[in-house]
Amino acid sequence: SDKIKLHPRPGKLGLGSAYIDGIADCTGDFIILMDADLSHHPHHIPEFIAKQKETGADIVTGTRYRTGGGVFGWDWIRKLTSRGANFLAEAALSPGVSDLTGSFRLYKRPVIEKIMKSMKGGGYVFQMEIIIRARQFGFTVAEVPIEFVDRIYGESKLGAGEITQYLKGIWTLAWDTE
């Protein structure tokens, strides 16, 4: 019970502030961030730890788009949207990871703290910006294949507004990180 800590918050305050609040509560040298609805299954955590030990990576990120990974419970439109978002990000930003929009990650604590101080975006751009800023600082990123299972309860917030925000975010990061 002392290893896992839940941090209740008063409503939806945004992903960036959730990261800031969560990181402030952490006490270890490494931080694992994942979706609380268990779309990211905890059984992958030992793989993240093993990959970090094997490579010494500053960040280990889960990927749905390498052999052994996958997405379950999404219709073809959602899958196409996710693949398209990652393709556009790769073309514009060359991040060197296969799943830039995923959020199941292990960070060295000082790395995520430094990155968070440099963050400018929010929303769906947030996960992408973390990896882009990591590359900008020269941090190393390794990948672990994961299976992502869509949430059983609740709805995705992905809509036209979020897609527009994402496209603007790619544009902004492309100009900001040259």
Short mmCIF file of N, CA and C in Angstrom, two decimals:
data_model
loop_
_atom_site.label_atom_id
_atom_site.label_comp_id
_atom_site.label_asym_id
_atom_site.label_seq_id
_atom_site.Cartn_x
_atom_site.Cartn_y
_atom_site.Cartn_z
N SER A 1 0.82 -1.20 0.00
CA SER A 1 0.00 0.00 0.00
C SER A 1 0.86 1.26 0.00
N ASP A 2 2.12 1.17 0.45
CA ASP A 2 2.98 2.35 0.44
C ASP A 2 3.65 2.56 -0.91
N LYS A 3 3.48 1.62 -1.84
CA LYS A 3 4.09 1.71 -3.17
C LYS A 3 3.19 2.41 -4.18
N ILE A 4 1.89 2.29 -4.00
CA ILE A 4 0.94 2.91 -4.93
C ILE A 4 0.17 3.97 -4.16
N LYS A 5 0.11 5.14 -4.74
CA LYS A 5 -0.55 6.25 -4.08
C LYS A 5 -1.58 6.86 -5.03
N LEU A 6 -2.80 6.96 -4.58
CA LEU A 6 -3.84 7.62 -5.37
C LEU A 6 -3.93 9.06 -4.92
N HIS A 7 -4.05 9.93 -5.89
CA HIS A 7 -4.12 11.36 -5.60
C HIS A 7 -5.46 11.89 -6.12
N PRO A 8 -6.51 11.88 -5.30
CA PRO A 8 -7.80 12.37 -5.77
C PRO A 8 -7.74 13.87 -6.04
N ARG A 9 -8.45 14.28 -7.10
CA ARG A 9 -8.47 15.69 -7.48
C ARG A 9 -9.92 16.12 -7.67
N PRO A 10 -10.21 17.40 -7.46
CA PRO A 10 -11.60 17.88 -7.54
C PRO A 10 -12.05 18.14 -8.98
N GLY A 11 -12.27 17.07 -9.73
CA GLY A 11 -12.76 17.24 -11.10
C GLY A 11 -11.65 17.23 -12.13
N LYS A 12 -12.02 17.54 -13.37
CA LYS A 12 -11.07 17.52 -14.49
C LYS A 12 -10.31 18.84 -14.52
N LEU A 13 -9.01 18.74 -14.24
CA LEU A 13 -8.16 19.94 -14.19
C LEU A 13 -7.09 19.92 -15.27
N GLY A 14 -7.08 18.89 -16.10
CA GLY A 14 -6.12 18.81 -17.19
C GLY A 14 -4.98 17.85 -16.90
N LEU A 15 -4.44 17.30 -17.97
CA LEU A 15 -3.38 16.31 -17.85
C LEU A 15 -2.09 16.91 -17.30
N GLY A 16 -1.73 18.08 -17.76
CA GLY A 16 -0.50 18.72 -17.29
C GLY A 16 -0.49 18.93 -15.80
N SER A 17 -1.58 19.46 -15.26
CA SER A 17 -1.64 19.68 -13.82
C SER A 17 -1.70 18.35 -13.06
N ALA A 18 -2.28 17.32 -13.67
CA ALA A 18 -2.29 16.00 -13.04
C ALA A 18 -0.85 15.47 -12.92
N TYR A 19 -0.06 15.66 -13.97
CA TYR A 19 1.35 15.24 -13.92
C TYR A 19 2.08 16.01 -12.82
N ILE A 20 1.90 17.31 -12.79
CA ILE A 20 2.58 18.15 -11.79
C ILE A 20 2.21 17.70 -10.38
N ASP A 21 0.92 17.51 -10.13
CA ASP A 21 0.46 17.07 -8.81
C ASP A 21 1.01 15.68 -8.46
N GLY A 22 0.94 14.77 -9.42
CA GLY A 22 1.40 13.40 -9.19
C GLY A 22 2.89 13.33 -8.93
N ILE A 23 3.67 14.04 -9.73
CA ILE A 23 5.12 14.03 -9.57
C ILE A 23 5.51 14.62 -8.21
N ALA A 24 4.80 15.66 -7.79
CA ALA A 24 5.08 16.28 -6.49
C ALA A 24 4.87 15.30 -5.34
N ASP A 25 3.95 14.34 -5.52
CA ASP A 25 3.67 13.35 -4.48
C ASP A 25 4.63 12.16 -4.49
N CYS A 26 5.38 11.99 -5.57
CA CYS A 26 6.26 10.83 -5.71
C CYS A 26 7.52 10.97 -4.87
N THR A 27 8.03 9.82 -4.42
CA THR A 27 9.22 9.84 -3.58
C THR A 27 10.37 9.04 -4.17
N GLY A 28 10.15 8.27 -5.21
CA GLY A 28 11.19 7.40 -5.75
C GLY A 28 12.08 8.07 -6.78
N ASP A 29 13.05 7.30 -7.27
CA ASP A 29 13.97 7.77 -8.30
C ASP A 29 13.37 7.62 -9.70
N PHE A 30 12.35 6.77 -9.81
CA PHE A 30 11.67 6.52 -11.08
C PHE A 30 10.18 6.76 -10.89
N ILE A 31 9.53 7.22 -11.95
CA ILE A 31 8.09 7.50 -11.90
C ILE A 31 7.44 6.80 -13.09
N ILE A 32 6.40 6.04 -12.82
CA ILE A 32 5.62 5.40 -13.89
C ILE A 32 4.28 6.11 -13.95
N LEU A 33 3.94 6.59 -15.13
CA LEU A 33 2.65 7.25 -15.35
C LEU A 33 1.85 6.39 -16.31
N MET A 34 0.58 6.19 -15.96
CA MET A 34 -0.30 5.33 -16.76
C MET A 34 -1.75 5.74 -16.55
N ASP A 35 -2.61 5.30 -17.46
CA ASP A 35 -4.03 5.61 -17.34
C ASP A 35 -4.62 4.85 -16.15
N ALA A 36 -5.35 5.56 -15.31
CA ALA A 36 -5.92 4.97 -14.11
C ALA A 36 -7.10 4.05 -14.40
N ASP A 37 -7.64 4.10 -15.63
CA ASP A 37 -8.78 3.23 -15.96
C ASP A 37 -8.33 1.82 -16.37
N LEU A 38 -7.04 1.55 -16.24
CA LEU A 38 -6.42 0.26 -16.55
C LEU A 38 -6.42 -0.07 -18.04
N SER A 39 -6.58 0.94 -18.89
CA SER A 39 -6.34 0.73 -20.32
C SER A 39 -4.87 0.34 -20.50
N HIS A 40 -4.04 0.82 -19.60
CA HIS A 40 -2.63 0.40 -19.52
C HIS A 40 -2.56 -0.63 -18.40
N HIS A 41 -2.31 -1.87 -18.77
CA HIS A 41 -2.33 -2.93 -17.77
C HIS A 41 -1.03 -2.95 -16.96
N PRO A 42 -1.15 -3.03 -15.64
CA PRO A 42 0.04 -3.03 -14.79
C PRO A 42 0.99 -4.20 -15.04
N HIS A 43 0.52 -5.28 -15.69
CA HIS A 43 1.43 -6.41 -15.92
C HIS A 43 2.61 -6.03 -16.82
N HIS A 44 2.54 -4.89 -17.49
CA HIS A 44 3.67 -4.42 -18.31
C HIS A 44 4.76 -3.72 -17.50
N ILE A 45 4.48 -3.34 -16.28
CA ILE A 45 5.43 -2.57 -15.49
C ILE A 45 6.79 -3.28 -15.34
N PRO A 46 6.83 -4.59 -15.06
CA PRO A 46 8.15 -5.25 -14.99
C PRO A 46 8.93 -5.16 -16.30
N GLU A 47 8.24 -5.13 -17.44
CA GLU A 47 8.91 -4.99 -18.74
C GLU A 47 9.55 -3.60 -18.86
N PHE A 48 8.85 -2.57 -18.37
CA PHE A 48 9.40 -1.22 -18.39
C PHE A 48 10.67 -1.16 -17.53
N ILE A 49 10.59 -1.74 -16.35
CA ILE A 49 11.73 -1.73 -15.43
C ILE A 49 12.91 -2.48 -16.04
N ALA A 50 12.64 -3.65 -16.62
CA ALA A 50 13.71 -4.44 -17.25
C ALA A 50 14.34 -3.68 -18.40
N LYS A 51 13.53 -3.02 -19.22
CA LYS A 51 14.06 -2.26 -20.36
C LYS A 51 14.92 -1.10 -19.88
N GLN A 52 14.49 -0.44 -18.81
CA GLN A 52 15.29 0.67 -18.28
C GLN A 52 16.62 0.15 -17.75
N LYS A 53 16.61 -0.95 -17.04
CA LYS A 53 17.86 -1.53 -16.51
C LYS A 53 18.77 -1.97 -17.65
N GLU A 54 18.18 -2.56 -18.68
CA GLU A 54 18.95 -3.07 -19.82
C GLU A 54 19.60 -1.94 -20.62
N THR A 55 18.88 -0.85 -20.81
CA THR A 55 19.34 0.22 -21.71
C THR A 55 19.85 1.46 -20.99
N GLY A 56 19.45 1.64 -19.73
CA GLY A 56 19.80 2.88 -19.02
C GLY A 56 19.01 4.08 -19.51
N ALA A 57 17.94 3.83 -20.27
CA ALA A 57 17.15 4.92 -20.87
C ALA A 57 16.60 5.86 -19.81
N ASP A 58 16.51 7.14 -20.19
CA ASP A 58 15.93 8.15 -19.32
C ASP A 58 14.41 8.03 -19.26
N ILE A 59 13.83 7.56 -20.37
CA ILE A 59 12.38 7.35 -20.48
C ILE A 59 12.16 6.00 -21.16
N VAL A 60 11.23 5.23 -20.66
CA VAL A 60 10.77 4.02 -21.35
C VAL A 60 9.30 4.26 -21.63
N THR A 61 8.94 4.18 -22.90
CA THR A 61 7.56 4.45 -23.29
C THR A 61 6.91 3.21 -23.88
N GLY A 62 5.66 3.01 -23.55
CA GLY A 62 4.91 1.90 -24.12
C GLY A 62 4.52 2.24 -25.55
N THR A 63 4.54 1.23 -26.40
CA THR A 63 4.13 1.44 -27.78
C THR A 63 3.10 0.39 -28.20
N ARG A 64 2.06 0.89 -28.84
CA ARG A 64 1.04 0.01 -29.39
C ARG A 64 1.43 -0.45 -30.79
N TYR A 65 2.49 0.15 -31.36
CA TYR A 65 2.77 0.00 -32.78
C TYR A 65 4.08 -0.69 -33.10
N ARG A 66 4.57 -1.54 -32.23
CA ARG A 66 5.70 -2.42 -32.49
C ARG A 66 5.20 -3.86 -32.31
N THR A 67 5.95 -4.81 -32.85
CA THR A 67 5.59 -6.22 -32.71
C THR A 67 5.39 -6.56 -31.23
N GLY A 68 4.26 -7.16 -30.95
CA GLY A 68 3.92 -7.50 -29.57
C GLY A 68 2.95 -6.52 -28.94
N GLY A 69 2.79 -5.35 -29.56
CA GLY A 69 1.85 -4.35 -29.06
C GLY A 69 0.55 -4.41 -29.85
N GLY A 70 -0.44 -3.64 -29.41
CA GLY A 70 -1.70 -3.62 -30.13
C GLY A 70 -2.74 -2.77 -29.42
N VAL A 71 -3.86 -2.62 -30.11
CA VAL A 71 -4.99 -1.86 -29.59
C VAL A 71 -6.23 -2.74 -29.69
N PHE A 72 -6.99 -2.78 -28.60
CA PHE A 72 -8.21 -3.59 -28.57
C PHE A 72 -9.38 -2.73 -28.12
N GLY A 73 -10.50 -2.85 -28.81
CA GLY A 73 -11.71 -2.13 -28.44
C GLY A 73 -11.94 -0.84 -29.20
N TRP A 74 -11.06 -0.49 -30.13
CA TRP A 74 -11.25 0.71 -30.94
C TRP A 74 -11.84 0.32 -32.28
N ASP A 75 -12.70 1.19 -32.83
CA ASP A 75 -13.17 0.96 -34.19
C ASP A 75 -12.09 1.42 -35.16
N TRP A 76 -12.28 1.12 -36.44
CA TRP A 76 -11.24 1.42 -37.44
C TRP A 76 -10.98 2.92 -37.59
N ILE A 77 -11.98 3.76 -37.33
CA ILE A 77 -11.79 5.22 -37.43
C ILE A 77 -10.83 5.70 -36.34
N ARG A 78 -11.02 5.21 -35.12
CA ARG A 78 -10.14 5.60 -34.01
C ARG A 78 -8.71 5.09 -34.24
N LYS A 79 -8.59 3.86 -34.75
CA LYS A 79 -7.26 3.32 -35.06
C LYS A 79 -6.58 4.14 -36.15
N LEU A 80 -7.33 4.50 -37.18
CA LEU A 80 -6.78 5.30 -38.27
C LEU A 80 -6.37 6.69 -37.77
N THR A 81 -7.17 7.28 -36.90
CA THR A 81 -6.85 8.59 -36.33
C THR A 81 -5.54 8.53 -35.54
N SER A 82 -5.38 7.50 -34.71
CA SER A 82 -4.17 7.35 -33.91
C SER A 82 -2.94 7.13 -34.80
N ARG A 83 -3.08 6.25 -35.78
CA ARG A 83 -1.96 5.99 -36.70
C ARG A 83 -1.61 7.25 -37.48
N GLY A 84 -2.64 7.96 -37.94
CA GLY A 84 -2.41 9.20 -38.68
C GLY A 84 -1.72 10.25 -37.83
N ALA A 85 -2.12 10.37 -36.58
CA ALA A 85 -1.50 11.34 -35.67
C ALA A 85 -0.02 11.01 -35.47
N ASN A 86 0.30 9.75 -35.31
CA ASN A 86 1.69 9.35 -35.14
C ASN A 86 2.49 9.52 -36.42
N PHE A 87 1.88 9.25 -37.57
CA PHE A 87 2.55 9.45 -38.86
C PHE A 87 2.88 10.92 -39.07
N LEU A 88 1.91 11.80 -38.83
CA LEU A 88 2.15 13.25 -38.98
C LEU A 88 3.24 13.73 -38.04
N ALA A 89 3.22 13.28 -36.81
CA ALA A 89 4.24 13.69 -35.84
C ALA A 89 5.62 13.20 -36.27
N GLU A 90 5.69 11.98 -36.75
CA GLU A 90 6.98 11.44 -37.22
C GLU A 90 7.50 12.25 -38.41
N ALA A 91 6.62 12.57 -39.34
CA ALA A 91 7.04 13.33 -40.53
C ALA A 91 7.50 14.74 -40.17
N ALA A 92 6.80 15.38 -39.26
CA ALA A 92 7.10 16.78 -38.93
C ALA A 92 8.20 16.94 -37.88
N LEU A 93 8.30 15.98 -36.96
CA LEU A 93 9.15 16.18 -35.79
C LEU A 93 10.28 15.16 -35.63
N SER A 94 10.21 14.04 -36.33
CA SER A 94 11.21 12.96 -36.24
C SER A 94 11.55 12.60 -34.79
N PRO A 95 10.58 12.19 -34.01
CA PRO A 95 10.84 11.93 -32.59
C PRO A 95 11.62 10.65 -32.31
N GLY A 96 11.64 9.73 -33.27
CA GLY A 96 12.36 8.48 -33.06
C GLY A 96 11.65 7.47 -32.20
N VAL A 97 10.35 7.62 -31.98
CA VAL A 97 9.55 6.63 -31.28
C VAL A 97 8.32 6.31 -32.14
N SER A 98 7.80 5.11 -31.96
CA SER A 98 6.70 4.67 -32.82
C SER A 98 5.32 5.08 -32.33
N ASP A 99 5.20 5.47 -31.07
CA ASP A 99 3.89 5.78 -30.49
C ASP A 99 3.99 7.05 -29.66
N LEU A 100 3.98 8.17 -30.34
CA LEU A 100 4.19 9.46 -29.70
C LEU A 100 2.99 9.92 -28.88
N THR A 101 1.82 9.37 -29.15
CA THR A 101 0.61 9.82 -28.47
C THR A 101 0.26 8.96 -27.25
N GLY A 102 1.03 7.90 -27.00
CA GLY A 102 0.79 7.05 -25.84
C GLY A 102 1.23 7.72 -24.55
N SER A 103 0.69 7.23 -23.43
CA SER A 103 1.01 7.87 -22.15
C SER A 103 1.48 6.90 -21.06
N PHE A 104 1.70 5.64 -21.41
CA PHE A 104 2.19 4.67 -20.44
C PHE A 104 3.72 4.74 -20.49
N ARG A 105 4.32 5.36 -19.45
CA ARG A 105 5.76 5.64 -19.49
C ARG A 105 6.41 5.52 -18.13
N LEU A 106 7.70 5.18 -18.17
CA LEU A 106 8.56 5.21 -16.99
C LEU A 106 9.57 6.33 -17.21
N TYR A 107 9.74 7.16 -16.21
CA TYR A 107 10.68 8.28 -16.29
C TYR A 107 11.67 8.21 -15.15
N LYS A 108 12.92 8.61 -15.41
CA LYS A 108 13.81 8.94 -14.31
C LYS A 108 13.27 10.24 -13.73
N ARG A 109 13.15 10.28 -12.44
CA ARG A 109 12.54 11.44 -11.79
C ARG A 109 13.15 12.78 -12.22
N PRO A 110 14.48 12.96 -12.19
CA PRO A 110 15.03 14.27 -12.58
C PRO A 110 14.73 14.62 -14.04
N VAL A 111 14.56 13.61 -14.88
CA VAL A 111 14.26 13.83 -16.30
C VAL A 111 12.87 14.43 -16.47
N ILE A 112 11.86 13.80 -15.88
CA ILE A 112 10.50 14.32 -16.05
C ILE A 112 10.36 15.67 -15.35
N GLU A 113 11.06 15.88 -14.25
CA GLU A 113 11.00 17.19 -13.58
C GLU A 113 11.56 18.28 -14.48
N LYS A 114 12.67 18.01 -15.15
CA LYS A 114 13.26 19.00 -16.06
C LYS A 114 12.35 19.26 -17.26
N ILE A 115 11.82 18.18 -17.83
CA ILE A 115 10.94 18.32 -18.99
C ILE A 115 9.71 19.14 -18.63
N MET A 116 9.10 18.86 -17.49
CA MET A 116 7.88 19.55 -17.09
C MET A 116 8.09 21.06 -16.97
N LYS A 117 9.27 21.48 -16.59
CA LYS A 117 9.56 22.91 -16.48
C LYS A 117 9.62 23.60 -17.85
N SER A 118 9.81 22.81 -18.91
CA SER A 118 9.92 23.39 -20.25
C SER A 118 8.65 23.27 -21.07
N MET A 119 7.63 22.61 -20.53
CA MET A 119 6.41 22.33 -21.29
C MET A 119 5.62 23.61 -21.57
N LYS A 120 5.05 23.65 -22.79
CA LYS A 120 4.26 24.81 -23.20
C LYS A 120 2.84 24.43 -23.60
N GLY A 121 2.63 23.20 -24.06
CA GLY A 121 1.33 22.79 -24.59
C GLY A 121 0.47 22.10 -23.56
N GLY A 122 -0.66 21.61 -24.03
CA GLY A 122 -1.58 20.87 -23.19
C GLY A 122 -2.45 19.99 -24.05
N GLY A 123 -3.41 19.35 -23.47
CA GLY A 123 -4.34 18.51 -24.22
C GLY A 123 -3.63 17.34 -24.90
N TYR A 124 -4.07 17.01 -26.10
CA TYR A 124 -3.53 15.86 -26.81
C TYR A 124 -2.09 16.07 -27.26
N VAL A 125 -1.62 17.27 -27.25
CA VAL A 125 -0.24 17.58 -27.64
C VAL A 125 0.72 17.24 -26.50
N PHE A 126 0.22 17.16 -25.30
CA PHE A 126 1.05 17.03 -24.11
C PHE A 126 2.00 15.84 -24.17
N GLN A 127 1.48 14.64 -24.47
CA GLN A 127 2.33 13.44 -24.52
C GLN A 127 3.41 13.56 -25.59
N MET A 128 3.03 14.10 -26.72
CA MET A 128 3.96 14.30 -27.82
C MET A 128 5.06 15.27 -27.40
N GLU A 129 4.68 16.36 -26.78
CA GLU A 129 5.66 17.37 -26.40
C GLU A 129 6.67 16.84 -25.39
N ILE A 130 6.25 15.98 -24.49
CA ILE A 130 7.19 15.41 -23.52
C ILE A 130 8.34 14.71 -24.24
N ILE A 131 8.02 13.90 -25.24
CA ILE A 131 9.07 13.17 -25.96
C ILE A 131 9.92 14.13 -26.79
N ILE A 132 9.30 15.10 -27.42
CA ILE A 132 10.05 16.07 -28.22
C ILE A 132 11.01 16.87 -27.33
N ARG A 133 10.53 17.32 -26.18
CA ARG A 133 11.40 18.05 -25.23
C ARG A 133 12.52 17.13 -24.72
N ALA A 134 12.20 15.86 -24.46
CA ALA A 134 13.22 14.91 -24.02
C ALA A 134 14.34 14.82 -25.05
N ARG A 135 13.98 14.72 -26.31
CA ARG A 135 14.98 14.64 -27.39
C ARG A 135 15.78 15.95 -27.45
N GLN A 136 15.08 17.06 -27.27
CA GLN A 136 15.72 18.38 -27.30
C GLN A 136 16.81 18.48 -26.21
N PHE A 137 16.55 17.89 -25.05
CA PHE A 137 17.51 17.90 -23.95
C PHE A 137 18.58 16.80 -24.06
N GLY A 138 18.42 15.93 -25.06
CA GLY A 138 19.38 14.84 -25.23
C GLY A 138 19.10 13.62 -24.39
N PHE A 139 17.90 13.51 -23.83
CA PHE A 139 17.54 12.33 -23.05
C PHE A 139 17.28 11.15 -23.98
N THR A 140 17.50 9.95 -23.47
CA THR A 140 17.30 8.74 -24.26
C THR A 140 15.93 8.14 -23.98
N VAL A 141 15.35 7.54 -25.03
CA VAL A 141 14.01 6.96 -24.94
C VAL A 141 14.06 5.54 -25.50
N ALA A 142 13.56 4.58 -24.74
CA ALA A 142 13.42 3.20 -25.18
C ALA A 142 11.93 2.86 -25.24
N GLU A 143 11.60 1.81 -25.99
CA GLU A 143 10.19 1.42 -26.15
C GLU A 143 9.95 -0.02 -25.68
N VAL A 144 8.75 -0.24 -25.17
CA VAL A 144 8.27 -1.56 -24.77
C VAL A 144 6.91 -1.76 -25.43
N PRO A 145 6.70 -2.86 -26.16
CA PRO A 145 5.38 -3.11 -26.75
C PRO A 145 4.33 -3.34 -25.65
N ILE A 146 3.16 -2.72 -25.82
CA ILE A 146 2.06 -2.91 -24.87
C ILE A 146 0.77 -3.18 -25.64
N GLU A 147 -0.16 -3.80 -24.96
CA GLU A 147 -1.52 -3.92 -25.50
C GLU A 147 -2.37 -2.87 -24.79
N PHE A 148 -3.01 -2.05 -25.56
CA PHE A 148 -3.90 -1.02 -25.03
C PHE A 148 -5.33 -1.51 -25.20
N VAL A 149 -6.06 -1.56 -24.10
CA VAL A 149 -7.46 -1.99 -24.14
C VAL A 149 -8.33 -0.77 -23.84
N ASP A 150 -9.25 -0.46 -24.74
CA ASP A 150 -10.08 0.72 -24.56
C ASP A 150 -10.88 0.62 -23.27
N ARG A 151 -11.13 1.79 -22.69
CA ARG A 151 -11.85 1.86 -21.42
C ARG A 151 -13.25 1.25 -21.57
N ILE A 152 -13.70 0.67 -20.47
CA ILE A 152 -15.04 0.09 -20.43
C ILE A 152 -16.05 1.17 -20.07
N TYR A 153 -15.67 2.07 -19.15
CA TYR A 153 -16.55 3.12 -18.69
C TYR A 153 -16.05 4.46 -19.20
N GLY A 154 -16.98 5.35 -19.50
CA GLY A 154 -16.60 6.68 -19.97
C GLY A 154 -16.42 6.73 -21.47
N GLU A 155 -16.17 7.90 -21.96
CA GLU A 155 -16.04 8.13 -23.39
C GLU A 155 -14.71 8.81 -23.68
N SER A 156 -14.20 8.59 -24.86
CA SER A 156 -13.01 9.31 -25.31
C SER A 156 -13.39 10.77 -25.52
N LYS A 157 -12.44 11.66 -25.22
CA LYS A 157 -12.69 13.09 -25.42
C LYS A 157 -12.24 13.53 -26.81
N LEU A 158 -11.79 12.58 -27.64
CA LEU A 158 -11.27 12.92 -28.95
C LEU A 158 -12.39 13.36 -29.88
N GLY A 159 -12.28 14.59 -30.36
CA GLY A 159 -13.23 15.14 -31.31
C GLY A 159 -12.52 16.12 -32.22
N ALA A 160 -13.28 16.86 -33.01
CA ALA A 160 -12.70 17.80 -33.97
C ALA A 160 -11.83 18.85 -33.29
N GLY A 161 -12.25 19.33 -32.14
CA GLY A 161 -11.46 20.34 -31.42
C GLY A 161 -10.11 19.81 -30.98
N GLU A 162 -10.08 18.57 -30.50
CA GLU A 162 -8.83 17.97 -30.05
C GLU A 162 -7.91 17.70 -31.24
N ILE A 163 -8.48 17.28 -32.37
CA ILE A 163 -7.68 17.03 -33.58
C ILE A 163 -7.07 18.34 -34.07
N THR A 164 -7.85 19.41 -34.07
CA THR A 164 -7.33 20.73 -34.48
C THR A 164 -6.21 21.16 -33.53
N GLN A 165 -6.41 20.99 -32.25
CA GLN A 165 -5.40 21.34 -31.25
C GLN A 165 -4.13 20.53 -31.48
N TYR A 166 -4.27 19.26 -31.81
CA TYR A 166 -3.12 18.40 -32.08
C TYR A 166 -2.33 18.90 -33.29
N LEU A 167 -3.03 19.23 -34.36
CA LEU A 167 -2.36 19.72 -35.57
C LEU A 167 -1.63 21.04 -35.30
N LYS A 168 -2.26 21.92 -34.55
CA LYS A 168 -1.60 23.18 -34.16
C LYS A 168 -0.37 22.88 -33.30
N GLY A 169 -0.49 21.90 -32.44
CA GLY A 169 0.62 21.52 -31.57
C GLY A 169 1.82 21.01 -32.35
N ILE A 170 1.58 20.19 -33.36
CA ILE A 170 2.67 19.71 -34.21
C ILE A 170 3.36 20.89 -34.88
N TRP A 171 2.57 21.79 -35.42
CA TRP A 171 3.11 22.98 -36.09
C TRP A 171 3.96 23.80 -35.12
N THR A 172 3.42 24.05 -33.94
CA THR A 172 4.13 24.86 -32.93
C THR A 172 5.44 24.18 -32.51
N LEU A 173 5.38 22.88 -32.24
CA LEU A 173 6.59 22.17 -31.83
C LEU A 173 7.63 22.13 -32.95
N ALA A 174 7.17 21.99 -34.19
CA ALA A 174 8.12 21.97 -35.32
C ALA A 174 8.90 23.26 -35.39
N TRP A 175 8.23 24.38 -35.15
CA TRP A 175 8.90 25.68 -35.18
C TRP A 175 9.69 25.96 -33.91
N ASP A 176 9.20 25.48 -32.80
CA ASP A 176 9.80 25.78 -31.50
C ASP A 176 11.04 24.95 -31.19
N THR A 177 11.19 23.79 -31.84
CA THR A 177 12.27 22.88 -31.47
C THR A 177 13.32 22.72 -32.56
N GLU A 178 13.30 23.56 -33.57
CA GLU A 178 14.31 23.44 -34.64
C GLU A 178 15.68 23.77 -34.14
#
